[in-house]
Short mmCIF file of N, CA and C in Angstrom, two decimals:
data_model
loop_
_atom_site.label_atom_id
_atom_site.label_comp_id
_atom_site.label_asym_id
_atom_site.label_seq_id
_atom_site.Cartn_x
_atom_site.Cartn_y
_atom_site.Cartn_z
N MET A 10 -0.56 -3.46 16.94
CA MET A 10 0.84 -3.45 17.35
C MET A 10 1.40 -2.02 17.25
N THR A 11 2.06 -1.57 18.30
CA THR A 11 2.60 -0.21 18.28
C THR A 11 4.05 -0.23 17.84
N ARG A 12 4.44 0.87 17.22
CA ARG A 12 5.83 0.99 16.79
C ARG A 12 6.71 1.37 17.97
N PRO A 13 7.97 0.98 17.93
CA PRO A 13 8.87 1.37 19.03
C PRO A 13 9.10 2.88 19.06
N ARG A 14 9.26 3.40 20.26
CA ARG A 14 9.42 4.85 20.42
C ARG A 14 10.71 5.36 19.79
N SER A 15 11.76 4.56 19.78
CA SER A 15 13.03 5.03 19.22
C SER A 15 12.89 5.38 17.74
N LYS A 16 12.09 4.59 17.03
CA LYS A 16 11.88 4.87 15.61
C LYS A 16 11.12 6.19 15.42
N ASP A 17 10.16 6.45 16.29
CA ASP A 17 9.42 7.72 16.23
C ASP A 17 10.36 8.90 16.48
N ALA A 18 11.26 8.73 17.44
CA ALA A 18 12.20 9.81 17.75
C ALA A 18 13.13 10.07 16.57
N ILE A 19 13.58 9.00 15.92
CA ILE A 19 14.45 9.15 14.75
C ILE A 19 13.69 9.86 13.62
N ASN A 20 12.45 9.45 13.38
CA ASN A 20 11.64 10.08 12.34
C ASN A 20 11.42 11.55 12.64
N ARG A 21 11.16 11.88 13.91
CA ARG A 21 10.97 13.28 14.29
C ARG A 21 12.22 14.09 14.03
N ARG A 22 13.38 13.51 14.37
CA ARG A 22 14.65 14.20 14.17
C ARG A 22 14.91 14.42 12.68
N LEU A 23 14.63 13.40 11.87
CA LEU A 23 14.82 13.52 10.42
C LEU A 23 13.90 14.59 9.86
N TYR A 24 12.67 14.64 10.34
CA TYR A 24 11.72 15.64 9.85
C TYR A 24 12.18 17.05 10.20
N LYS A 25 12.68 17.23 11.42
CA LYS A 25 13.17 18.55 11.83
C LYS A 25 14.35 18.97 10.99
N SER A 26 15.30 18.07 10.74
CA SER A 26 16.46 18.44 9.93
C SER A 26 16.06 18.70 8.49
N GLN A 27 15.07 17.97 7.99
CA GLN A 27 14.61 18.20 6.62
C GLN A 27 13.99 19.58 6.49
N SER A 28 13.16 19.97 7.44
CA SER A 28 12.53 21.29 7.37
C SER A 28 13.57 22.39 7.53
N PHE A 29 14.61 22.14 8.35
CA PHE A 29 15.69 23.12 8.51
C PHE A 29 16.42 23.32 7.20
N VAL A 30 16.73 22.21 6.50
CA VAL A 30 17.43 22.29 5.22
C VAL A 30 16.57 23.01 4.18
N GLU A 31 15.27 22.69 4.15
CA GLU A 31 14.38 23.35 3.19
C GLU A 31 14.32 24.84 3.46
N THR A 32 14.29 25.25 4.72
CA THR A 32 14.27 26.67 5.06
C THR A 32 15.56 27.34 4.63
N ALA A 33 16.69 26.67 4.84
CA ALA A 33 17.98 27.24 4.45
C ALA A 33 18.05 27.41 2.93
N ILE A 34 17.60 26.41 2.18
CA ILE A 34 17.61 26.51 0.72
C ILE A 34 16.71 27.66 0.27
N TYR A 35 15.55 27.79 0.89
CA TYR A 35 14.62 28.87 0.54
C TYR A 35 15.25 30.24 0.79
N ARG A 36 15.92 30.39 1.93
CA ARG A 36 16.55 31.68 2.25
C ARG A 36 17.66 32.01 1.27
N VAL A 37 18.48 31.02 0.93
CA VAL A 37 19.58 31.26 -0.01
C VAL A 37 19.04 31.65 -1.38
N SER A 38 17.98 30.98 -1.84
CA SER A 38 17.42 31.31 -3.14
C SER A 38 16.82 32.71 -3.13
N CYS A 39 16.21 33.12 -2.03
CA CYS A 39 15.67 34.48 -1.93
C CYS A 39 16.79 35.51 -1.95
N LEU A 40 17.87 35.23 -1.22
CA LEU A 40 19.01 36.15 -1.23
C LEU A 40 19.62 36.25 -2.62
N ASN A 41 19.72 35.12 -3.31
CA ASN A 41 20.28 35.09 -4.65
C ASN A 41 19.42 35.92 -5.60
N LEU A 42 18.11 35.76 -5.52
CA LEU A 42 17.19 36.52 -6.36
C LEU A 42 17.31 38.01 -6.07
N HIS A 43 17.39 38.37 -4.81
CA HIS A 43 17.52 39.77 -4.41
C HIS A 43 18.82 40.37 -4.96
N ALA A 44 19.92 39.62 -4.86
CA ALA A 44 21.20 40.09 -5.37
C ALA A 44 21.15 40.27 -6.89
N GLN A 45 20.50 39.37 -7.60
CA GLN A 45 20.38 39.49 -9.05
C GLN A 45 19.57 40.72 -9.42
N LEU A 46 18.50 40.98 -8.69
CA LEU A 46 17.69 42.17 -8.95
C LEU A 46 18.49 43.45 -8.74
N LEU A 47 19.23 43.52 -7.64
CA LEU A 47 20.05 44.70 -7.37
C LEU A 47 21.11 44.89 -8.44
N PHE A 48 21.72 43.80 -8.88
CA PHE A 48 22.76 43.86 -9.90
C PHE A 48 22.18 44.36 -11.22
N SER A 49 21.01 43.85 -11.61
CA SER A 49 20.41 44.26 -12.88
C SER A 49 19.95 45.72 -12.81
N ILE A 50 19.47 46.17 -11.66
CA ILE A 50 19.06 47.57 -11.52
C ILE A 50 20.28 48.48 -11.60
N SER A 51 21.38 48.09 -10.96
CA SER A 51 22.58 48.93 -10.99
C SER A 51 23.17 48.98 -12.40
N ASN A 52 23.03 47.94 -13.18
CA ASN A 52 23.50 47.96 -14.57
C ASN A 52 22.58 48.81 -15.43
N PHE A 53 21.32 48.85 -15.10
CA PHE A 53 20.34 49.61 -15.88
C PHE A 53 20.55 51.11 -15.72
N ILE A 54 20.97 51.52 -14.51
CA ILE A 54 21.14 52.96 -14.22
C ILE A 54 22.38 53.49 -14.83
#
């Protein structure tokens, strides 16, 4: 028995939005880490 195509489309859409959110979280955490490093270096000097 095959699954309906609409469910596959919904799953694909959910997967795309999940990967988009994960990428956004990753970018924000990298920016946050970079800002903390710059701040600590400027305090050290």
